Coordinates of C-alpha atoms in Angstrom, one line a residue:
X30 CA -133.7 106.3 144.2
X31 CA -133.7 102.8 142.9
X32 CA -136.3 102.4 140.2
X33 CA -137.1 99.0 141.6
X34 CA -138.5 100.7 144.7
X35 CA -141.0 102.6 142.6
X36 CA -142.0 99.5 140.7
X37 CA -142.4 97.6 144.0
X38 CA -144.8 100.3 145.3
X39 CA -146.8 100.0 142.0
X40 CA -147.0 96.2 142.4
X41 CA -148.2 96.5 146.0
X42 CA -150.8 99.3 145.3
X43 CA -153.4 99.0 142.6
X44 CA -154.3 102.1 140.8
X45 CA -158.0 101.6 141.7
X46 CA -157.2 101.4 145.4
X47 CA -155.2 104.6 145.4
X48 CA -157.6 106.6 143.2
X49 CA -160.6 105.1 145.0
X50 CA -159.4 106.5 148.3
X51 CA -160.1 110.0 146.9
X52 CA -163.0 109.4 144.6
X53 CA -166.0 107.1 144.2
X54 CA -165.2 104.6 141.4
X55 CA -167.8 102.6 139.6
X56 CA -167.1 99.5 137.4
X57 CA -166.9 100.1 133.7
X58 CA -166.2 96.9 131.8
X59 CA -162.8 95.7 133.1
X60 CA -161.9 99.2 134.2
X61 CA -163.4 101.9 136.4
X62 CA -164.8 105.4 135.9
X63 CA -165.8 108.4 138.0
X64 CA -166.5 112.1 137.8
X65 CA -163.1 113.8 137.5
X66 CA -161.6 115.1 140.7
X67 CA -159.6 117.7 138.8
X68 CA -162.5 119.6 137.2
X69 CA -166.2 120.1 137.6
X70 CA -168.4 117.7 135.6
X71 CA -171.7 115.9 136.0
X72 CA -171.1 112.9 133.7
X73 CA -168.1 110.7 134.3
X74 CA -165.2 111.2 131.9
X75 CA -162.4 110.1 134.2
X76 CA -161.3 106.5 133.7
X77 CA -158.9 104.1 135.6
X78 CA -157.4 101.0 133.9
X79 CA -156.3 98.3 136.2
X80 CA -153.9 96.3 134.1
X81 CA -151.9 99.3 132.9
X82 CA -152.1 101.2 136.2
X83 CA -153.1 104.4 134.6
X84 CA -155.9 107.0 134.9
X85 CA -157.0 109.5 132.3
X86 CA -159.7 112.2 132.0
X87 CA -161.3 112.9 128.6
X88 CA -162.6 116.3 129.9
X89 CA -159.4 118.0 131.2
X90 CA -156.9 115.5 129.7
X91 CA -155.0 114.8 132.9
X92 CA -153.5 111.3 133.2
X93 CA -150.7 109.3 134.6
X94 CA -149.9 106.7 137.3
X95 CA -150.4 106.5 141.0
X96 CA -147.5 108.8 141.7
X97 CA -148.7 111.6 139.3
X98 CA -152.2 111.2 140.7
X99 CA -151.1 111.8 144.3
X100 CA -148.9 114.7 143.2
X101 CA -151.8 116.3 141.3
X102 CA -154.6 115.8 143.8
X103 CA -152.4 116.6 146.9
X104 CA -150.4 119.4 145.2
X105 CA -147.1 118.0 146.3
X106 CA -143.7 117.1 144.9
X107 CA -142.8 113.6 143.7
X108 CA -140.8 112.9 146.8
X109 CA -143.8 113.6 149.0
X110 CA -146.1 111.4 146.8
X111 CA -143.4 108.7 147.0
X112 CA -143.4 108.8 150.8
X113 CA -147.2 108.8 151.0
X114 CA -147.5 105.7 148.7
X115 CA -144.5 103.9 150.3
X116 CA -146.2 104.2 153.7
X117 CA -149.4 102.8 152.2
X118 CA -147.5 100.0 150.6
X119 CA -145.4 99.2 153.6
X120 CA -142.2 99.9 151.6
X121 CA -139.1 101.3 153.4
X122 CA -137.4 104.2 151.8
X123 CA -134.1 104.0 153.8
X124 CA -132.2 103.9 150.5
X125 CA -133.7 107.0 149.2
X126 CA -131.1 109.6 148.3
X127 CA -133.0 111.9 146.0
X128 CA -134.2 115.4 146.5
X129 CA -135.0 116.8 149.9
X130 CA -138.6 116.7 151.2
X131 CA -140.7 119.7 150.2
X132 CA -141.9 122.3 152.6
X133 CA -145.3 120.5 152.8
X134 CA -143.5 117.3 153.6
X135 CA -141.6 118.9 156.5
X136 CA -144.7 120.5 157.9
X137 CA -146.4 117.1 157.8
X138 CA -143.5 115.5 159.7
X139 CA -143.8 118.2 162.4
X140 CA -147.6 117.6 162.7
X141 CA -147.0 113.9 163.1
X142 CA -144.4 114.4 165.8
X143 CA -146.7 116.7 167.6
X144 CA -149.6 114.2 167.4
X145 CA -147.4 111.5 169.0
X146 CA -146.3 113.9 171.7
X147 CA -149.9 114.7 172.6
X148 CA -150.9 111.0 172.5
X149 CA -148.2 110.3 175.1
X150 CA -149.5 113.2 177.1
X151 CA -152.9 111.6 177.3
X152 CA -151.7 108.1 178.1
X153 CA -149.6 109.5 181.0
X154 CA -152.5 111.6 182.5
X155 CA -155.0 109.4 184.1
X156 CA -157.3 112.2 185.2
X157 CA -157.8 113.3 181.6
X158 CA -158.5 109.7 180.5
X159 CA -161.0 109.3 183.3
X160 CA -162.7 112.6 182.3
X161 CA -163.2 111.4 178.7
X162 CA -164.4 108.0 179.9
X163 CA -166.9 109.9 182.1
X164 CA -168.2 111.5 178.9
X165 CA -168.8 108.0 177.5
X166 CA -165.8 108.1 175.1
X167 CA -164.1 104.6 175.0
X168 CA -160.4 104.1 175.1
X169 CA -160.7 102.4 171.6
X170 CA -162.2 105.7 170.3
X171 CA -159.5 107.7 171.8
X172 CA -156.9 105.6 170.0
X173 CA -158.8 105.6 166.7
X174 CA -159.2 109.4 166.6
X175 CA -155.7 109.9 168.1
X176 CA -157.0 112.0 170.9
X177 CA -154.2 113.6 173.0
X178 CA -153.4 116.0 175.8
X179 CA -151.2 119.1 175.8
X180 CA -149.5 119.1 179.2
X181 CA -149.0 122.1 181.5
X182 CA -146.1 124.3 180.7
X183 CA -145.2 126.9 178.0
X184 CA -142.7 125.1 175.9
X185 CA -143.1 121.3 176.3
X186 CA -143.8 120.7 172.6
X187 CA -141.5 123.3 171.3
X188 CA -138.6 121.8 173.3
X189 CA -139.2 118.5 171.4
X190 CA -139.6 120.1 168.0
X191 CA -136.6 122.5 168.0
X192 CA -134.2 119.5 168.3
X193 CA -135.1 118.6 164.7
X194 CA -136.9 121.5 163.0
X195 CA -136.3 125.2 162.4
X196 CA -138.3 127.8 164.2
X197 CA -139.5 129.0 160.8
X198 CA -141.0 125.6 160.0
X199 CA -142.4 125.2 163.5
X200 CA -144.2 128.5 163.3
X201 CA -145.6 127.6 159.9
X202 CA -147.6 124.7 161.5
X203 CA -149.3 127.0 163.9
X204 CA -148.3 124.8 166.9
X205 CA -146.2 127.5 168.5
X206 CA -146.4 131.3 168.8
X207 CA -143.7 133.9 168.6
X208 CA -143.3 135.7 171.9
X209 CA -140.9 138.4 173.2
X210 CA -138.6 135.7 174.7
X211 CA -139.0 133.2 171.8
X212 CA -141.5 130.5 170.7
X213 CA -144.0 129.0 173.1
X214 CA -146.7 126.4 172.8
X215 CA -150.1 127.5 171.5
X216 CA -151.9 124.6 173.3
X217 CA -151.5 124.0 177.0
X218 CA -153.7 121.9 179.4
X219 CA -156.0 121.0 176.6
X220 CA -157.5 117.8 175.2
X221 CA -156.2 117.6 171.7
X222 CA -158.4 116.5 168.8
X223 CA -156.4 116.1 165.6
X224 CA -157.9 117.3 162.4
X225 CA -156.9 115.1 159.5
X226 CA -157.0 115.4 155.7
X227 CA -158.8 112.9 153.5
X228 CA -155.8 110.5 153.7
X229 CA -155.7 110.5 157.5
X230 CA -152.7 112.8 157.9
X231 CA -152.9 115.3 160.8
X232 CA -153.0 118.9 159.5
X233 CA -154.4 120.9 162.4
X234 CA -155.8 120.6 166.0
X235 CA -158.7 121.6 168.1
X236 CA -157.8 122.0 171.8
X237 CA -160.5 121.8 174.4
X238 CA -159.6 123.2 177.8
X239 CA -159.5 120.6 180.6
X240 CA -161.9 121.5 183.4
X241 CA -160.2 122.3 186.7
X242 CA -156.8 123.3 185.2
X243 CA -155.0 126.7 185.5
X244 CA -155.7 127.2 181.8
X245 CA -159.4 126.8 182.4
X246 CA -159.3 129.7 184.9
X247 CA -157.9 132.1 182.2
X248 CA -160.1 134.3 180.1
X249 CA -159.6 132.2 177.0
X250 CA -162.0 130.2 174.9
X251 CA -163.2 126.8 175.7
X252 CA -161.9 125.7 172.3
X253 CA -158.8 126.9 170.5
X254 CA -158.2 125.9 166.9
X255 CA -155.1 125.8 164.8
X256 CA -154.8 128.9 162.5
X257 CA -154.8 128.5 158.7
X258 CA -151.5 127.1 157.4
X259 CA -150.1 125.7 154.2
X260 CA -151.6 122.4 155.3
X261 CA -154.8 123.5 156.9
X262 CA -157.5 125.4 155.1
X263 CA -160.7 125.3 157.2
X264 CA -163.0 125.8 154.3
X265 CA -161.7 122.7 152.5
X266 CA -161.6 120.3 155.5
X267 CA -164.3 118.0 156.9
X268 CA -163.6 116.5 160.3
X269 CA -163.5 112.7 160.3
X270 CA -163.8 112.5 156.5
X271 CA -160.8 110.2 156.3
X272 CA -162.7 107.7 158.4
X273 CA -166.1 108.3 156.9
X274 CA -165.6 108.2 153.2
X275 CA -165.8 104.4 152.7
X276 CA -169.0 104.3 154.7
X277 CA -170.4 107.3 152.8
X278 CA -169.7 105.4 149.6
X279 CA -171.3 102.2 150.9
X280 CA -174.4 103.9 152.4
X281 CA -174.6 106.5 149.6
X282 CA -175.3 109.4 151.8
X283 CA -173.4 111.6 154.3
X284 CA -174.5 113.1 157.5
X285 CA -173.2 116.6 158.3
X286 CA -173.0 117.6 162.0
X287 CA -171.7 120.7 163.7
X288 CA -169.2 119.6 166.3
X289 CA -166.2 117.3 166.4
X290 CA -167.4 115.6 169.5
X291 CA -170.7 114.8 167.7
X292 CA -168.7 113.2 164.9
X293 CA -166.5 111.2 167.2
X294 CA -169.3 109.8 169.4
X295 CA -171.5 109.0 166.3
X296 CA -168.6 106.9 164.9
X297 CA -168.3 105.2 168.2
X298 CA -172.0 104.3 168.0
X299 CA -171.6 102.8 164.6
X300 CA -172.9 105.5 162.4
X301 CA -169.7 106.2 160.5
X302 CA -171.0 107.9 157.3
X303 CA -170.8 111.2 159.2
X304 CA -168.5 114.2 159.2
X305 CA -168.4 117.5 161.1
X306 CA -168.3 121.0 159.7
X307 CA -166.5 122.3 162.8
X308 CA -169.0 125.0 163.6
X309 CA -169.5 126.5 160.1
X310 CA -171.9 126.1 157.2
X311 CA -170.7 123.9 154.4
X312 CA -168.5 125.4 151.8
X313 CA -168.1 124.9 148.0
X314 CA -164.8 123.0 148.5
X315 CA -166.3 120.7 151.1
X316 CA -169.3 119.9 149.0
X317 CA -167.1 119.1 146.0
X318 CA -165.2 116.7 148.3
X319 CA -168.4 115.0 149.3
X320 CA -169.7 114.8 145.8
X321 CA -166.9 112.5 144.9
X322 CA -168.6 109.8 147.0
X323 CA -172.3 110.6 147.1
X324 CA -175.0 112.9 145.9
X325 CA -177.1 112.6 149.1
X326 CA -176.6 114.9 152.0
X327 CA -178.4 114.7 155.4
X328 CA -178.0 117.9 157.5
X329 CA -178.0 117.7 161.3
X330 CA -177.1 121.0 162.8
X331 CA -178.1 122.8 166.0
X332 CA -181.7 124.0 166.3
X333 CA -180.7 127.5 167.4
X334 CA -180.7 130.5 165.0
X335 CA -177.1 130.1 164.1
X336 CA -177.6 126.4 163.4
X337 CA -180.7 127.0 161.3
X338 CA -178.8 129.7 159.3
X339 CA -175.9 127.3 158.7
X340 CA -178.3 124.5 157.7
X341 CA -179.9 126.9 155.1
X342 CA -176.5 127.8 153.7
X343 CA -175.4 124.2 153.6
X344 CA -178.6 123.2 151.8
X345 CA -178.1 125.8 149.2
X346 CA -174.5 124.7 148.5
X347 CA -175.8 121.1 148.2
X348 CA -178.7 122.0 145.9
X349 CA -176.3 124.0 143.8
X350 CA -174.4 120.8 143.2
X351 CA -177.6 119.0 142.2
X352 CA -177.7 116.9 145.3
X353 CA -180.6 115.5 147.2
X354 CA -180.8 117.2 150.6
X355 CA -182.3 115.7 153.8
X356 CA -182.5 116.9 157.3
X357 CA -182.1 115.1 160.7
X358 CA -184.4 116.8 163.2
X359 CA -182.8 117.3 166.6
X360 CA -185.1 120.0 167.8
X361 CA -185.6 118.1 171.1
X362 CA -182.5 119.9 172.3
X363 CA -179.9 117.2 172.5
X364 CA -177.0 117.1 170.1
X365 CA -175.7 113.8 168.7
X366 CA -172.9 113.5 171.3
X367 CA -175.4 113.8 174.1
X368 CA -177.7 111.2 172.5
X369 CA -174.9 108.7 172.1
X370 CA -173.7 109.2 175.6
X371 CA -177.2 108.6 177.0
X372 CA -178.7 106.2 174.5
X373 CA -176.9 105.3 171.2
X374 CA -180.2 103.7 169.9
X375 CA -181.9 107.1 170.2
X376 CA -179.4 108.7 167.9
X377 CA -179.7 105.8 165.4
X378 CA -183.5 106.1 165.4
X379 CA -183.2 109.9 164.9
X380 CA -181.0 109.3 161.8
X381 CA -183.5 106.7 160.4
X382 CA -186.3 109.3 160.5
X383 CA -184.5 111.8 158.3
X384 CA -186.7 113.9 156.1
X385 CA -186.5 115.7 152.8
X386 CA -185.1 119.2 153.5
X387 CA -187.8 121.1 151.7
X388 CA -190.6 118.9 153.2
X389 CA -189.1 119.6 156.6
X390 CA -189.2 123.4 156.0
X391 CA -192.7 123.2 154.7
X392 CA -193.8 121.4 157.9
X393 CA -192.2 124.3 159.9
X394 CA -194.0 126.8 157.7
X395 CA -197.4 125.2 158.4
X396 CA -196.8 125.9 162.1
X397 CA -196.6 129.6 161.4
X398 CA -199.9 131.3 162.3
X399 CA -199.8 134.3 160.1
X400 CA -199.8 134.5 156.3
X401 CA -197.1 137.1 156.6
X402 CA -194.7 134.8 158.4
X403 CA -195.4 132.0 155.9
X404 CA -194.6 134.3 153.0
X405 CA -191.4 135.4 154.7
X406 CA -190.2 131.8 155.1
X407 CA -191.0 131.1 151.4
X408 CA -189.0 134.1 150.3
X409 CA -186.1 133.7 152.7
X410 CA -185.7 129.9 153.0
X411 CA -187.5 128.1 150.1
X412 CA -187.4 130.3 147.0
X413 CA -183.5 130.6 147.1
X414 CA -183.3 126.8 147.2
X415 CA -185.9 126.2 144.5
X416 CA -183.9 128.4 142.2
X417 CA -181.3 125.7 141.9
X418 CA -183.8 123.0 140.9
X419 CA -183.1 122.2 137.2
X420 CA -186.1 120.0 136.4
X421 CA -189.3 122.0 135.7
X422 CA -191.5 119.0 136.7
X423 CA -189.7 118.8 140.1
X424 CA -190.0 122.6 140.5
X425 CA -193.7 122.6 139.8
X426 CA -194.2 119.8 142.3
X427 CA -192.4 121.8 145.0
X428 CA -194.3 125.0 144.2
X429 CA -197.5 122.9 144.4
X430 CA -196.5 121.9 148.0
X431 CA -196.0 125.5 149.0
X432 CA -199.4 126.4 147.4
X433 CA -201.0 123.7 149.5
X434 CA -199.5 125.2 152.7
X435 CA -201.0 128.6 151.7
X436 CA -204.3 126.9 151.2
X437 CA -204.4 127.6 147.5
X438 CA -206.0 125.2 145.0
X439 CA -203.7 126.2 142.2
X440 CA -199.9 126.8 142.0
X441 CA -200.2 129.9 139.7
X442 CA -200.1 132.5 142.5
X443 CA -197.0 130.8 144.0
X444 CA -195.4 130.4 140.6
X445 CA -195.8 134.1 139.9
X446 CA -194.4 135.0 143.3
X447 CA -191.4 132.7 142.7
X448 CA -190.8 134.1 139.2
X449 CA -191.0 137.6 140.6
X450 CA -188.5 136.6 143.3
X451 CA -186.1 135.2 140.7
X452 CA -186.2 138.4 138.7
X453 CA -185.6 140.6 141.7
X454 CA -183.2 138.7 143.8
X455 CA -179.8 137.3 142.9
X456 CA -179.1 133.7 143.9
X457 CA -176.3 132.9 146.2
X458 CA -173.2 132.9 143.9
X459 CA -172.6 129.2 143.8
X460 CA -172.6 127.8 140.3
X461 CA -174.1 124.3 139.8
X462 CA -171.7 121.8 138.3
X463 CA -173.3 121.7 134.9
X464 CA -173.0 125.5 134.6
X465 CA -169.3 125.6 135.3
X466 CA -167.4 125.6 132.1
X467 CA -164.9 122.8 131.7
X468 CA -161.3 124.0 131.4
X469 CA -160.4 124.5 127.8
X470 CA -157.3 122.6 126.8
X471 CA -155.5 123.9 123.8
X472 CA -154.2 120.9 121.8
X473 CA -152.9 120.3 118.4
X474 CA -155.8 118.1 117.1
X475 CA -153.8 116.6 114.3
X476 CA -151.1 115.6 116.7
X477 CA -153.7 114.1 119.0
X478 CA -155.1 112.1 116.0
X479 CA -151.7 110.7 115.3
X480 CA -151.2 109.8 118.9
X481 CA -154.5 107.9 119.0
X482 CA -153.5 105.9 115.9
X483 CA -150.1 105.1 117.6
X484 CA -152.1 103.9 120.6
X485 CA -154.1 101.5 118.4
X486 CA -150.9 100.2 116.8
X487 CA -149.3 99.6 120.1
X488 CA -152.3 97.7 121.2
X489 CA -152.4 95.4 118.2
X490 CA -148.6 94.9 117.6
X491 CA -149.1 91.1 118.1
X492 CA -152.1 90.8 115.9
X493 CA -152.2 89.9 112.2
X494 CA -153.9 93.2 111.3
X495 CA -150.9 95.2 112.6
X496 CA -149.0 95.4 109.3
X497 CA -152.0 96.7 107.4
X498 CA -152.9 99.2 110.0
X499 CA -149.3 100.3 110.2
X500 CA -149.3 100.9 106.4
X501 CA -152.4 103.0 106.8
X502 CA -150.8 105.0 109.7
X503 CA -147.7 105.7 107.7
X504 CA -149.7 107.0 104.8
X505 CA -151.5 109.4 107.1
X506 CA -148.9 110.4 109.7
X507 CA -145.4 109.1 108.9
X508 CA -142.9 106.6 110.3
X509 CA -144.4 104.5 113.1
X510 CA -141.0 103.5 114.5
X511 CA -139.9 107.2 114.7
X512 CA -143.1 108.2 116.3
X513 CA -142.8 105.3 118.8
X514 CA -139.2 106.1 119.8
X515 CA -140.1 109.8 120.3
X516 CA -142.4 108.8 123.2
X517 CA -141.6 107.8 126.7
X518 CA -142.8 104.5 128.1
X519 CA -145.3 106.3 130.3
X520 CA -146.7 108.3 127.4
X521 CA -147.2 105.1 125.4
X522 CA -149.1 103.6 128.2
X523 CA -151.4 106.6 128.5
X524 CA -152.3 106.7 124.8
X525 CA -152.8 102.9 124.8
X526 CA -155.3 103.4 127.7
X527 CA -157.1 106.1 125.9
X528 CA -157.6 104.0 122.8
X529 CA -158.8 101.0 124.9
X530 CA -161.5 103.2 126.4
X531 CA -162.5 104.5 122.9
X532 CA -162.5 101.2 121.1
X533 CA -163.5 98.7 123.8
X534 CA -163.0 95.1 122.5
X535 CA -160.7 95.8 119.5
X536 CA -161.9 94.2 116.2
X537 CA -159.3 92.6 114.0
X538 CA -160.0 94.6 110.9
X539 CA -158.2 97.8 109.8
X540 CA -161.2 99.8 108.5
X541 CA -163.1 99.2 111.8
X542 CA -160.1 100.5 113.7
X543 CA -160.0 103.7 111.7
X544 CA -163.8 104.2 111.7
X545 CA -163.9 103.8 115.5
X546 CA -161.0 106.3 115.8
X547 CA -162.6 108.8 113.5
X548 CA -165.9 108.5 115.4
X549 CA -164.2 109.3 118.7
X550 CA -162.2 112.2 117.5
X551 CA -165.3 114.4 116.6
X552 CA -162.8 116.8 115.1
X553 CA -162.6 115.4 111.6
X554 CA -163.0 119.0 110.1
X555 CA -159.4 119.7 111.2
X556 CA -158.2 117.1 108.7
X557 CA -159.4 119.3 105.9
X558 CA -162.4 117.2 104.8
X559 CA -163.2 119.4 101.8
X560 CA -159.7 119.2 100.3
X561 CA -158.8 115.7 101.5
X562 CA -162.1 113.8 101.1
X563 CA -160.6 111.4 98.6
X564 CA -157.8 110.6 101.0
X565 CA -160.2 110.0 103.8
X566 CA -162.3 107.8 101.6
X567 CA -159.3 105.7 100.8
X568 CA -158.5 105.2 104.5
X569 CA -162.1 104.2 105.2
X570 CA -162.3 102.0 102.2
X571 CA -165.3 103.6 100.5
X572 CA -165.9 105.2 97.1
X573 CA -165.2 109.0 97.4
X574 CA -168.5 109.7 95.6
X575 CA -170.4 107.4 97.9
X576 CA -173.0 109.3 99.9
X577 CA -172.3 107.1 103.0
X578 CA -169.2 109.1 103.7
X579 CA -171.1 112.3 103.5
X580 CA -173.7 110.9 105.9
X581 CA -170.9 109.9 108.3
X582 CA -169.5 113.4 108.2
X583 CA -172.9 114.8 109.0
X584 CA -173.3 112.4 111.9
X585 CA -170.0 113.3 113.3
X586 CA -170.7 117.0 113.0
X587 CA -174.0 116.6 114.9
X588 CA -172.2 114.7 117.6
X589 CA -169.5 117.3 117.8
X590 CA -172.1 120.1 118.2
X591 CA -173.9 118.2 121.0
X592 CA -170.6 117.7 122.9
X593 CA -169.8 121.4 122.6
X594 CA -173.3 122.3 124.0
X595 CA -173.2 119.8 126.9
X596 CA -169.6 120.4 128.0
X597 CA -169.4 124.2 127.7

């Protein structure tokens, strides 16, 4: 692989555009920051620097460039990250002669081939297109969501795939099934809705049987879904998320619906900050994905018992992640797809009238005639959710609302009932983000100290203060040139980025550099303060007997203790 190709891709794709397609970035000076996508955290410690093309997380210490980011977040080999980014950048890889595509890369190629096959199947079957048009789906929507059709016959797709791929790899996608006489197509005479990952790559399908076909007369389900594969894990996927994430970020809330058709038709109507759960309650993995872009969730699930149970479960997952939860009431019996088909404005109006989830449940509780039913709702639907509220003021406010529904003038009876519930019942096992321990990274802290100082030197090589700072470094660590030559160019960029984030606008004075560095390290004890206080005093330029340095040590210790408490 020509190195120039990698550099060309980096020039065409900014680090913020690549990372921003996975996480919600906010401006931080001349750079960007976000909550880290690689570990659970509530306060942003993940930074992206634009001019160096690097990301770094101070919590889990992961960092690198656009290629390592895609490798890490997608869990793929370099060659697959290269192909993904080359496609985004519009760079041709015809000259690539490196390692073979990974298994994941092959499976993605197969899914793309199948998607195109189904798309052709739809375009060449007028009756299916007319059927979809009759359900108010436009041709533009069919193209945007890559809707297709699996033709009649047992091996149409397999006959295409076997020319290029092995049976083992074809089976691994779930597109075909092993029979006594060989492989045959899983989907036949079905309208095909591709399920895509967050980057818009097809990873699975939902096939809806076409009315009036031979397949429709068989005792099979109306819908057939792809099985779990190396690409597709249902609990981690949100339908239409690839198309919705930008709108979710812009509107700062996401709408969760049950069906894929609901999602497609809502996007067609212009409400695009919406994803489908595909018939299940939201999972922990799905909520983490949403949390990268917003902390506001609006639930719109069916009003039947299954829908209400799924809404309750989804709300609990969201509250466990400290999110604000709303509900969109569709108890009038029409799902979003039906509303859009009949009157898109009715769906938009319904969305505008979304309500706070707990307030919505309280309104339903008021409609219960007996005290026994109200108590049952409080215990089954409200108390489990209130257990995730972290603010005592907010909790008291909610308990007061429940007391009002019960006709009580004080919250004390409800508070006692809630406390009794919390003692007797275990909450759903979903840990809020701030109760999940950050991954502990074992690092040689003295080595880290030396690397940070190298980063400062690299940043100021062109400044007058460089020589003085270099002399200080070499007194503390050793030869700067030897240390510099032992690092790769990528490693140098990473530590320079870290130091930029720590120091901000770099002052042109050596003592200020060292003080800023020491303040950031919060691990000064590892330098052996008791035995090396005189040496540290010389570096900081103060009298070793001066009480200022002792005050500084105490301040750093307090900060270190606070960080330990908040991060673990």
